[in-house]
mmCIF file of C-alpha atoms in Angstrom:
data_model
loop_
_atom_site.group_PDB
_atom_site.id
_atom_site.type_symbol
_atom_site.label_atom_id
_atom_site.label_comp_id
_atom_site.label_asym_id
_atom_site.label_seq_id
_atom_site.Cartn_x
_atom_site.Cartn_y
_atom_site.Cartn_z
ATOM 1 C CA UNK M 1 3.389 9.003 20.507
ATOM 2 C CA UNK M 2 4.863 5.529 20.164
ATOM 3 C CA UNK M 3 2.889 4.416 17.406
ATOM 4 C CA UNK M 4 4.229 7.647 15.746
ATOM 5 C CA UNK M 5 7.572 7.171 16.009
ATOM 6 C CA UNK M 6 7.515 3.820 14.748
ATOM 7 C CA UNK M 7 5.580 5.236 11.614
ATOM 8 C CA UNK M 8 8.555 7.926 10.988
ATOM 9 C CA UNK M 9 11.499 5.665 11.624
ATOM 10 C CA UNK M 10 9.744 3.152 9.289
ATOM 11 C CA UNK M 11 9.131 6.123 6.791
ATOM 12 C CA UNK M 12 12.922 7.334 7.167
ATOM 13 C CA UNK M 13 14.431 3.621 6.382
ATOM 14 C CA UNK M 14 12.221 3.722 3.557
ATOM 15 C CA UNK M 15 13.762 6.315 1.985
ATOM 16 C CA UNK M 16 16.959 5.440 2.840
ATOM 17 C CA UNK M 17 16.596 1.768 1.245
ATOM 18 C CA UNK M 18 14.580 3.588 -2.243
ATOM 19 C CA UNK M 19 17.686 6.511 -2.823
ATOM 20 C CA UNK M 20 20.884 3.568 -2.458
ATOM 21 C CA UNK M 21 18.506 0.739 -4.366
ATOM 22 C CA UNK M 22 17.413 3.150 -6.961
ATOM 23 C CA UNK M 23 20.375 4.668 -7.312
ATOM 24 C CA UNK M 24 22.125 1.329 -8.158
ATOM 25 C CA UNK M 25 19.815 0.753 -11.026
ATOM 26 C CA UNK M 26 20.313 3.768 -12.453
ATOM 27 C CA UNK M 27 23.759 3.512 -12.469
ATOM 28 C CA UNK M 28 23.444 -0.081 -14.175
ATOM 29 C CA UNK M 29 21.469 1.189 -16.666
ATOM 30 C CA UNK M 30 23.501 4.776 -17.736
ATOM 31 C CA UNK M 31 26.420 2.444 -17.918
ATOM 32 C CA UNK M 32 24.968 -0.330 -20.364
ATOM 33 C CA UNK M 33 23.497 2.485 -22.491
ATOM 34 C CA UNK M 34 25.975 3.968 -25.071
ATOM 35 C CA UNK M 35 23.640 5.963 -26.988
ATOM 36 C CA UNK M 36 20.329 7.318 -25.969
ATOM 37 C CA UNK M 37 17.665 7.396 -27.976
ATOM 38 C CA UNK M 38 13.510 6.808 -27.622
ATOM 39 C CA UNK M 39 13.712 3.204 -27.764
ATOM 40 C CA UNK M 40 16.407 3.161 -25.212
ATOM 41 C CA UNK M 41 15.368 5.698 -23.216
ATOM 42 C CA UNK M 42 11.993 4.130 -22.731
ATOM 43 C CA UNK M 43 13.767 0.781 -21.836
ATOM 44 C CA UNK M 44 15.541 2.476 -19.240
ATOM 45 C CA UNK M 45 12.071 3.941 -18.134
ATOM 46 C CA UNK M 46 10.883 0.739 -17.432
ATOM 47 C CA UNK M 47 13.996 -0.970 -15.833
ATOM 48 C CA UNK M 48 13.371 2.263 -13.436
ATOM 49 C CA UNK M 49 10.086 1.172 -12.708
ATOM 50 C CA UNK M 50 10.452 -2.555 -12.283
ATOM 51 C CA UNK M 51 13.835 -1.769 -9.905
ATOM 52 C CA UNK M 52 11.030 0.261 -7.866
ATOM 53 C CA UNK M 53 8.131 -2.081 -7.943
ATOM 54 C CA UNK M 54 10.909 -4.814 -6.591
ATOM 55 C CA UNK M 55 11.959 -2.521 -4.093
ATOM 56 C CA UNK M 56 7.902 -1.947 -2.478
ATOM 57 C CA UNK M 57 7.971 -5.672 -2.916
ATOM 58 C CA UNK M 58 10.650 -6.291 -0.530
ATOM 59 C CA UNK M 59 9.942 -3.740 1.808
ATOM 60 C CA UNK M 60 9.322 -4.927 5.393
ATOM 61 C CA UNK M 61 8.500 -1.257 6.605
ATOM 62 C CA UNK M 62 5.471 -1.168 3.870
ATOM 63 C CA UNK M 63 4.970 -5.011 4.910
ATOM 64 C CA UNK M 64 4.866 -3.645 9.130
ATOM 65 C CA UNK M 65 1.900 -1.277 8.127
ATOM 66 C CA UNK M 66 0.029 -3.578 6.245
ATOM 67 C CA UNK M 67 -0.023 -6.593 8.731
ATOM 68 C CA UNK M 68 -0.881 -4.219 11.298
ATOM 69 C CA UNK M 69 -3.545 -2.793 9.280
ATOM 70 C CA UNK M 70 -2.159 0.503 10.669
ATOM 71 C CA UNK M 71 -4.037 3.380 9.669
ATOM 72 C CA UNK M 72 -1.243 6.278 11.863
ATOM 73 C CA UNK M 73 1.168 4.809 10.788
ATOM 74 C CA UNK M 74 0.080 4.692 6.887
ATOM 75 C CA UNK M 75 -0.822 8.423 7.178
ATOM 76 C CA UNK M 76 2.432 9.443 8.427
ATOM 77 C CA UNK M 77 4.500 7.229 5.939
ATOM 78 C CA UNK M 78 2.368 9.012 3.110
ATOM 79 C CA UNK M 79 2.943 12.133 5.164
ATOM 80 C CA UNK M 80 6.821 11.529 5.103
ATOM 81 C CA UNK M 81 7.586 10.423 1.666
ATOM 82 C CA UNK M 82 5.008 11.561 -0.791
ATOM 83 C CA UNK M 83 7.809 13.200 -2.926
ATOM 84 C CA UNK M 84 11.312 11.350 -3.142
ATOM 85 C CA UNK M 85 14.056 12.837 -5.728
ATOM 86 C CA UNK M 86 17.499 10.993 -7.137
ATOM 87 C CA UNK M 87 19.963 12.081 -9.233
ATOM 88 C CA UNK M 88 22.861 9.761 -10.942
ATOM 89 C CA UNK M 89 24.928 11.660 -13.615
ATOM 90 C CA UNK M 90 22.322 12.652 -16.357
ATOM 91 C CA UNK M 91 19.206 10.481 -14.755
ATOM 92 C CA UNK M 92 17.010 12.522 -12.895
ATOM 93 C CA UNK M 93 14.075 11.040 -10.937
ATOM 94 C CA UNK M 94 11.391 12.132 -8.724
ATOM 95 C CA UNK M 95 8.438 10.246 -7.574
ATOM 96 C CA UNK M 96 5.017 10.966 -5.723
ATOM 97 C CA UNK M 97 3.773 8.674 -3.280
ATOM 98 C CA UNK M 98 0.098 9.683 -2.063
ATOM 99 C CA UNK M 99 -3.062 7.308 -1.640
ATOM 100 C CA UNK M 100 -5.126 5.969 -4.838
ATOM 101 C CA UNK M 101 -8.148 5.997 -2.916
ATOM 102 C CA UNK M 102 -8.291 10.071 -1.946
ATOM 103 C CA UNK M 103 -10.210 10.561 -4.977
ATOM 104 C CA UNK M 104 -13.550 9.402 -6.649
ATOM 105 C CA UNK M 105 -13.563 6.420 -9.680
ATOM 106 C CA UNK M 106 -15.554 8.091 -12.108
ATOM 107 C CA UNK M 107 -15.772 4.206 -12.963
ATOM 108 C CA UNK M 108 -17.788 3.382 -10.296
ATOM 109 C CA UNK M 109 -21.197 5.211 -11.603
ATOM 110 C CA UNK M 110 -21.938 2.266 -13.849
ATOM 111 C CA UNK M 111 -21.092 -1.214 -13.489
ATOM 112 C CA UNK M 112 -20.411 -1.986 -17.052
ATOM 113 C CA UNK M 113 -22.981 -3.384 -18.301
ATOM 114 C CA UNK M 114 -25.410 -0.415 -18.700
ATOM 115 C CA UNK M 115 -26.573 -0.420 -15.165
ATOM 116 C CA UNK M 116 -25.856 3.565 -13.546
ATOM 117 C CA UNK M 117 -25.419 4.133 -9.860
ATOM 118 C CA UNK M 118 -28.323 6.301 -10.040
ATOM 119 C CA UNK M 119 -27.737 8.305 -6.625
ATOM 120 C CA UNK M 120 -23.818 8.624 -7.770
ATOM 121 C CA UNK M 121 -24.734 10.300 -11.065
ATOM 122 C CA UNK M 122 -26.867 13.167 -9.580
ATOM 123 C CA UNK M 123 -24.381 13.852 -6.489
ATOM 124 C CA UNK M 124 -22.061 14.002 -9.545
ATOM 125 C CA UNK M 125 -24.826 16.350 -11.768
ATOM 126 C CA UNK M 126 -25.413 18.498 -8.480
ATOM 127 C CA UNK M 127 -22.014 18.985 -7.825
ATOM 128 C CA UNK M 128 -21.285 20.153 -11.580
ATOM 129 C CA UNK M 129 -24.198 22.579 -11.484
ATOM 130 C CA UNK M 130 -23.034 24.025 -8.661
ATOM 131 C CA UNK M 131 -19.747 24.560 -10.954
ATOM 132 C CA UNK M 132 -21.936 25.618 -14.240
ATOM 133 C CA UNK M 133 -21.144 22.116 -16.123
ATOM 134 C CA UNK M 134 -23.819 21.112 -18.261
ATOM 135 C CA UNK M 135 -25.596 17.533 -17.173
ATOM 136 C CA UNK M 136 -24.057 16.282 -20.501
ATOM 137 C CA UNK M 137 -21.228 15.930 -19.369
ATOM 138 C CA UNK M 138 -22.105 13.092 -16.937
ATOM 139 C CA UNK M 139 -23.510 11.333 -20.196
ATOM 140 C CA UNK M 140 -20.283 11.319 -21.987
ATOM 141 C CA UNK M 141 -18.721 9.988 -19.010
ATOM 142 C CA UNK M 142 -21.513 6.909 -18.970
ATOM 143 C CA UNK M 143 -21.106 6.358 -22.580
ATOM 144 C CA UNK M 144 -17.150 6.150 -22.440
ATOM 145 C CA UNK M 145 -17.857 2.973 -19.687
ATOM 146 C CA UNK M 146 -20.733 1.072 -21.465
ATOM 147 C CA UNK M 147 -19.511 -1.560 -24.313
ATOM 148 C CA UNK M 148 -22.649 -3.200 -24.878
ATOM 149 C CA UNK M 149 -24.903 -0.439 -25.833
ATOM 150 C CA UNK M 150 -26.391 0.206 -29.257
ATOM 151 C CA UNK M 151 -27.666 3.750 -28.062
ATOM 152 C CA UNK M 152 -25.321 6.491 -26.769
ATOM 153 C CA UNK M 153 -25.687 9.744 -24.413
ATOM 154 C CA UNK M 154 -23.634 12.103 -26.558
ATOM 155 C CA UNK M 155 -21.644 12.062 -29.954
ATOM 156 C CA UNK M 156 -18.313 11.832 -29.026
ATOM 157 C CA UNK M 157 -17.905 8.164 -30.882
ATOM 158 C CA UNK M 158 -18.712 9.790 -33.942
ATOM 159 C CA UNK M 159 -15.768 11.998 -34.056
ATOM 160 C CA UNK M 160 -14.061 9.313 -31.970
ATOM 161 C CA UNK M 161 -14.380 6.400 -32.919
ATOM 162 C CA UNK M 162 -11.329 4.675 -32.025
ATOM 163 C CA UNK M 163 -11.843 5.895 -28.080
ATOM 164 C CA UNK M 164 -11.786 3.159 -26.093
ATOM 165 C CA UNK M 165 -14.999 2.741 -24.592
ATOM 166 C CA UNK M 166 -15.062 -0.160 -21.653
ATOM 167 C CA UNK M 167 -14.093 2.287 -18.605
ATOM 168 C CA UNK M 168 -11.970 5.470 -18.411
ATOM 169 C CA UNK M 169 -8.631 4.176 -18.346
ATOM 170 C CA UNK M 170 -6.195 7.507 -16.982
ATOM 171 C CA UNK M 171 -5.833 10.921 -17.167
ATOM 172 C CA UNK M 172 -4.832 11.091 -20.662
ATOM 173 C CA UNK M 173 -8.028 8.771 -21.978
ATOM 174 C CA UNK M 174 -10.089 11.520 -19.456
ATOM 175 C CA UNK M 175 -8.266 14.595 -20.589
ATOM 176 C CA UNK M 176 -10.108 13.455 -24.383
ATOM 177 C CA UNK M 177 -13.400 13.252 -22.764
ATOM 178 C CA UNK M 178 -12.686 16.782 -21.427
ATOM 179 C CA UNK M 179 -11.766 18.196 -24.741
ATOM 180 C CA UNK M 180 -14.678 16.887 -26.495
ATOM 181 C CA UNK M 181 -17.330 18.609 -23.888
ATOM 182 C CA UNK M 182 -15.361 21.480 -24.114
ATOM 183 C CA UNK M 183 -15.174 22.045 -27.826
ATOM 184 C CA UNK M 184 -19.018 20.212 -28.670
ATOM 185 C CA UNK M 185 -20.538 22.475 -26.145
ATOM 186 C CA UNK M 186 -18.265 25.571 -26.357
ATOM 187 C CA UNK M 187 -18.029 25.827 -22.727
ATOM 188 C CA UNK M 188 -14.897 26.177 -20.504
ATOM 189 C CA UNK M 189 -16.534 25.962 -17.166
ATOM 190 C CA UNK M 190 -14.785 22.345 -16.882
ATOM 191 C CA UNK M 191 -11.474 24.089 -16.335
ATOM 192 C CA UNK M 192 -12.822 25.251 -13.359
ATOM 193 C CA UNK M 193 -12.645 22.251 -11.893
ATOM 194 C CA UNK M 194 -10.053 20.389 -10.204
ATOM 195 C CA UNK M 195 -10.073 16.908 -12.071
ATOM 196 C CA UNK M 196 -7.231 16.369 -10.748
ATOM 197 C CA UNK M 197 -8.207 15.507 -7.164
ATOM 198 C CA UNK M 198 -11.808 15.101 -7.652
ATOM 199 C CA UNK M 199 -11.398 11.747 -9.991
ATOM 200 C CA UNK M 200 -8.832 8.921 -10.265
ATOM 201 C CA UNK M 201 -9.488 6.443 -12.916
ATOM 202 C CA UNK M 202 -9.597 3.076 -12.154
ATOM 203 C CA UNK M 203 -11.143 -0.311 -14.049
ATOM 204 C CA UNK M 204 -11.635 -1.961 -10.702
ATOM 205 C CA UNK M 205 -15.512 -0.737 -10.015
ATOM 206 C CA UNK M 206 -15.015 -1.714 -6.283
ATOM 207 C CA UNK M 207 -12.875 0.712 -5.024
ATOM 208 C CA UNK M 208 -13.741 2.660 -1.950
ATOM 209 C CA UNK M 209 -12.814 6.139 -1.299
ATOM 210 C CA UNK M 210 -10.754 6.208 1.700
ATOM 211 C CA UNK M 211 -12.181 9.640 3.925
ATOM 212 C CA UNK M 212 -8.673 9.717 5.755
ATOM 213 C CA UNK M 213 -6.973 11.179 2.608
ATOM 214 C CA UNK M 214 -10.325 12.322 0.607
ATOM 215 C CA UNK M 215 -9.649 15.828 -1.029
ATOM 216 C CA UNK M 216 -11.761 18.903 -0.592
ATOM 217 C CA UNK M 217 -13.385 18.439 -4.086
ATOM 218 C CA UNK M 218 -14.208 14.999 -3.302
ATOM 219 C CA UNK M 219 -15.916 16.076 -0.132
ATOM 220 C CA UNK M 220 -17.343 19.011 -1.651
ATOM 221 C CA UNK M 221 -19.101 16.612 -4.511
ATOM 222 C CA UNK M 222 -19.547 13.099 -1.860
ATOM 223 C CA UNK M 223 -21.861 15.764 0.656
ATOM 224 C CA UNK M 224 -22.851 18.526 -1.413
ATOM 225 C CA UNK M 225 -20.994 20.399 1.110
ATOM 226 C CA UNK M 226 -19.377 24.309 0.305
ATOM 227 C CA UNK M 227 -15.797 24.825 -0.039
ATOM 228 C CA UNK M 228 -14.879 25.845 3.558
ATOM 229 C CA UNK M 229 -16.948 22.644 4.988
ATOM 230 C CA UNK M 230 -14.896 20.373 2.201
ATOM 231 C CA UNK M 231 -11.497 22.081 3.483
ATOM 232 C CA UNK M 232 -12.366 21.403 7.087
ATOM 233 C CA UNK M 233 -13.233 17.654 6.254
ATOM 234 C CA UNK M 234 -10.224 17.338 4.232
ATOM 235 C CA UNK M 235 -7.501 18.894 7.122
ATOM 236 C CA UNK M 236 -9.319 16.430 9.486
ATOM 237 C CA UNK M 237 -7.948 13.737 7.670
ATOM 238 C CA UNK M 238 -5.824 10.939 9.536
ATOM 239 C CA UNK M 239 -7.988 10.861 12.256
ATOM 240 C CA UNK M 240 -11.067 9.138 10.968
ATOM 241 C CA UNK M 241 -11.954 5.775 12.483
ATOM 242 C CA UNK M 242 -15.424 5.194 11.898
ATOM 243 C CA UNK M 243 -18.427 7.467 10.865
ATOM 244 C CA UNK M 244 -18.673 9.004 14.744
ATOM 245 C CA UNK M 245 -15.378 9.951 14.144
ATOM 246 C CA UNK M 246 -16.250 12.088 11.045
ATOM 247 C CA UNK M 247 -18.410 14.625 13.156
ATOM 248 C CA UNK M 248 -20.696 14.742 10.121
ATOM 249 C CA UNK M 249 -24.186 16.620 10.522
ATOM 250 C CA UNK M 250 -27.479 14.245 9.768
ATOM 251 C CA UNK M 251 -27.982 15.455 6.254
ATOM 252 C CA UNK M 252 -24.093 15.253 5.273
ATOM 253 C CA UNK M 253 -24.780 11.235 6.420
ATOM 254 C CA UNK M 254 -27.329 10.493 4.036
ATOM 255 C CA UNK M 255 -25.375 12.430 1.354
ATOM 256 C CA UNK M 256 -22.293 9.838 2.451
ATOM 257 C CA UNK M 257 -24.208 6.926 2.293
ATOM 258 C CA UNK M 258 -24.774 6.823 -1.356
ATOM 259 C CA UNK M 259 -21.124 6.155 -1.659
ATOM 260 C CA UNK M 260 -18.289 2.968 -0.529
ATOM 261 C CA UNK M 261 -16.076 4.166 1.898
ATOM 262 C CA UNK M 262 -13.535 3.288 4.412
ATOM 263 C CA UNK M 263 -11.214 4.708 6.654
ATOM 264 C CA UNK M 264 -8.042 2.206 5.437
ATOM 265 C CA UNK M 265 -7.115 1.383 2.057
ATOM 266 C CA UNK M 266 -3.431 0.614 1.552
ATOM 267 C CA UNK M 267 -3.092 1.218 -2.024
ATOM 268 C CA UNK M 268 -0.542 3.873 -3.270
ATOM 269 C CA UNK M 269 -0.568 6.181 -6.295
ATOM 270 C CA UNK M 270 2.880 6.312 -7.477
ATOM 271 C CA UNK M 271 4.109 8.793 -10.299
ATOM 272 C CA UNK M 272 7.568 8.909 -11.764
ATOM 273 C CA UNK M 273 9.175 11.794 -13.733
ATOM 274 C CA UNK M 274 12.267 10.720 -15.343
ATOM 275 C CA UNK M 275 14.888 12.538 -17.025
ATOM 276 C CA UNK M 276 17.573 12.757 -19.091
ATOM 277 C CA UNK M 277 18.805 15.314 -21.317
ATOM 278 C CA UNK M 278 15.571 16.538 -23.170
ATOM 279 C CA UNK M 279 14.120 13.238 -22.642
ATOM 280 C CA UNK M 280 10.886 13.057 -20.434
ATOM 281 C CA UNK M 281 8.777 9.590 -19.114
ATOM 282 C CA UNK M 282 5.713 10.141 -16.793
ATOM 283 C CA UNK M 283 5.053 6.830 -15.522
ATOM 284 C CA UNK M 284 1.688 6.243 -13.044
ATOM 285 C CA UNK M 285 0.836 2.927 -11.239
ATOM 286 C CA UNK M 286 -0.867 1.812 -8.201
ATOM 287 C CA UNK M 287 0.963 -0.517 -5.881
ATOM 288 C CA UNK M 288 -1.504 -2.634 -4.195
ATOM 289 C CA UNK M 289 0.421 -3.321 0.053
ATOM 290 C CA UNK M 290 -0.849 -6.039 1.149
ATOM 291 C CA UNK M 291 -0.454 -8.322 -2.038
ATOM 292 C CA UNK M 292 3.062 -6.694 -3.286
ATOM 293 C CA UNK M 293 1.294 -5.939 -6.618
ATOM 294 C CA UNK M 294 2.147 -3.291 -8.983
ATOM 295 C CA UNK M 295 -1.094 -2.039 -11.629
ATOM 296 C CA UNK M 296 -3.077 0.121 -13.816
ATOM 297 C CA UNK M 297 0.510 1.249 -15.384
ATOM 298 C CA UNK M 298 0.186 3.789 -17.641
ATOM 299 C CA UNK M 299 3.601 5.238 -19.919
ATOM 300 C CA UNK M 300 3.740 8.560 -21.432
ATOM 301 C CA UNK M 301 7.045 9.353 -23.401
#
């Protein structure tokens, strides 16, 4: 009960320190900004941004969890302030706070140099089956992370050509990839899915999937387990310490072991929606804890 407390008093001076810091920036910026227009407004964006990335920075509440590699009191902050909204005369801002490792790198099934994580890729094709997705799909995703090759999966570089093609690099690049499947092979069984918490893009190929905030479709495609057993995995989540603690069945434990896990990663997902007037930036980074470091930014205007 202690260690709980702490967690919520250090989540509730967090917010406190985010609404007056933020809001001081905001004001700064409405005031030296006489007339709005895409070029400003995305300047403004980013003074936003950087006025929040200083603010983690200096945070001794997000520094407390880290040094204590405190996995309670990490799951209750996240708990506590995964949405956060300001408003300063025509700025509106709201951001979500949740963990980047809940969800599966669809990065991580090659290493980047033409080299799959063969057991990854069929937990991947098995769970798409299950969902009616052709296999191919799985190959477009391989060929959108391997540079080097001469000889490709699929033909999505002939009508894109320009796609960047080193590792999926957000939601938008991945939201393409989904478009072409869906229009090459005339099937819409891909917006059946959740993408949305089964993958989270990432160019670092060594990220871990923490279970303490793992979503049902990433349990459902990690185990091969059925909806109902990925829900009950999922709701268990902040009180994994080790694999005992998982309760996991002998089979489900071989199914785990193809992937990296762990049961603490402090690295947050933070998304921004900002607004003013008919003016709209979506802003995603991760904040890495323990080294103060803001990355993987990606703007959309």
């Amino acid at each position: 009960m202690k260690t709980k407390g702490i967690a919520l008093l250090i989540t509730l001076l967090f917010i406190m320190a985010i609404s007056v810091s933020i809001g001081a920036g905001l004001k700064y910026v409405n005031e030296t900004s006489a007339e709005v227009d895409n070029e400003n407004f995305l300047f403004q964006s980013r003074v936003i941004t950087e006025d929040i990335i200083t603010l983690l920075n200096e945070s001794r509440e997000l520094d407390t969890l880290a040094k204590n590699d405190s996995r309670e009191g990490l799951f209750v902050f996240l708990s506590q302030s995964s949405f956060i909204p300001f408003e300063l005369s025509d700025f509106k801002v709201s951001m979500e706070i949740s963990s980047a490792r809940a969800k599966f790198n669809p990065n991580t099934l090659s290493d980047g140099n033409n080299s799959i994580a063969a057991e990854k890729v069929d937990a991947l094709k098995e769970y798409l089956s299950r969902h009616g997705v052709n296999h191919s799909y799985v190959d477009i995703l391989l060929d959108c992370m391997s540079p080097s090759t001469l000889s490709y999966n699929s033909a999505i570089f002939n009508e894109k050509p320009s796609l960047f093609r080193e590792y999926i690099v957000s939601d938008m690049h991945l939201n393409e990839i989904n478009d072409f499947y869906t229009q090459r092979y005339y099937d819409n069984n891909l917006k059946s899915i959740d993408l949305e918490h089964l993958f989270y893009p990432s160019p670092d190929r060594r990220t871990k999937i923490d279970l303490n905030y793992a979503t049902p479709e990433v349990w459902e495609m990690i185990l091969g387990a059925d909806e109902p057993r990925a829900k009950q995995l999922s709701q268990g989540g902040g009180s994994y310490s080790d694999l005992a603690s998982l309760g996991l069945k002998e089979e489900e434990i071989v199914s785990l072991s193809r992937f990296e896990v762990s049961y603490f990663e402090p690295y947050l997902d933070i998304r921004l929606h900002i607004r003013k007037d008919n003016k709209n930036a979506y802003i995603t980074f991760e904040y890495d804890i323990k080294n103060r470091q803001g990355s993987h930014f990606s703007y959309a205007i």
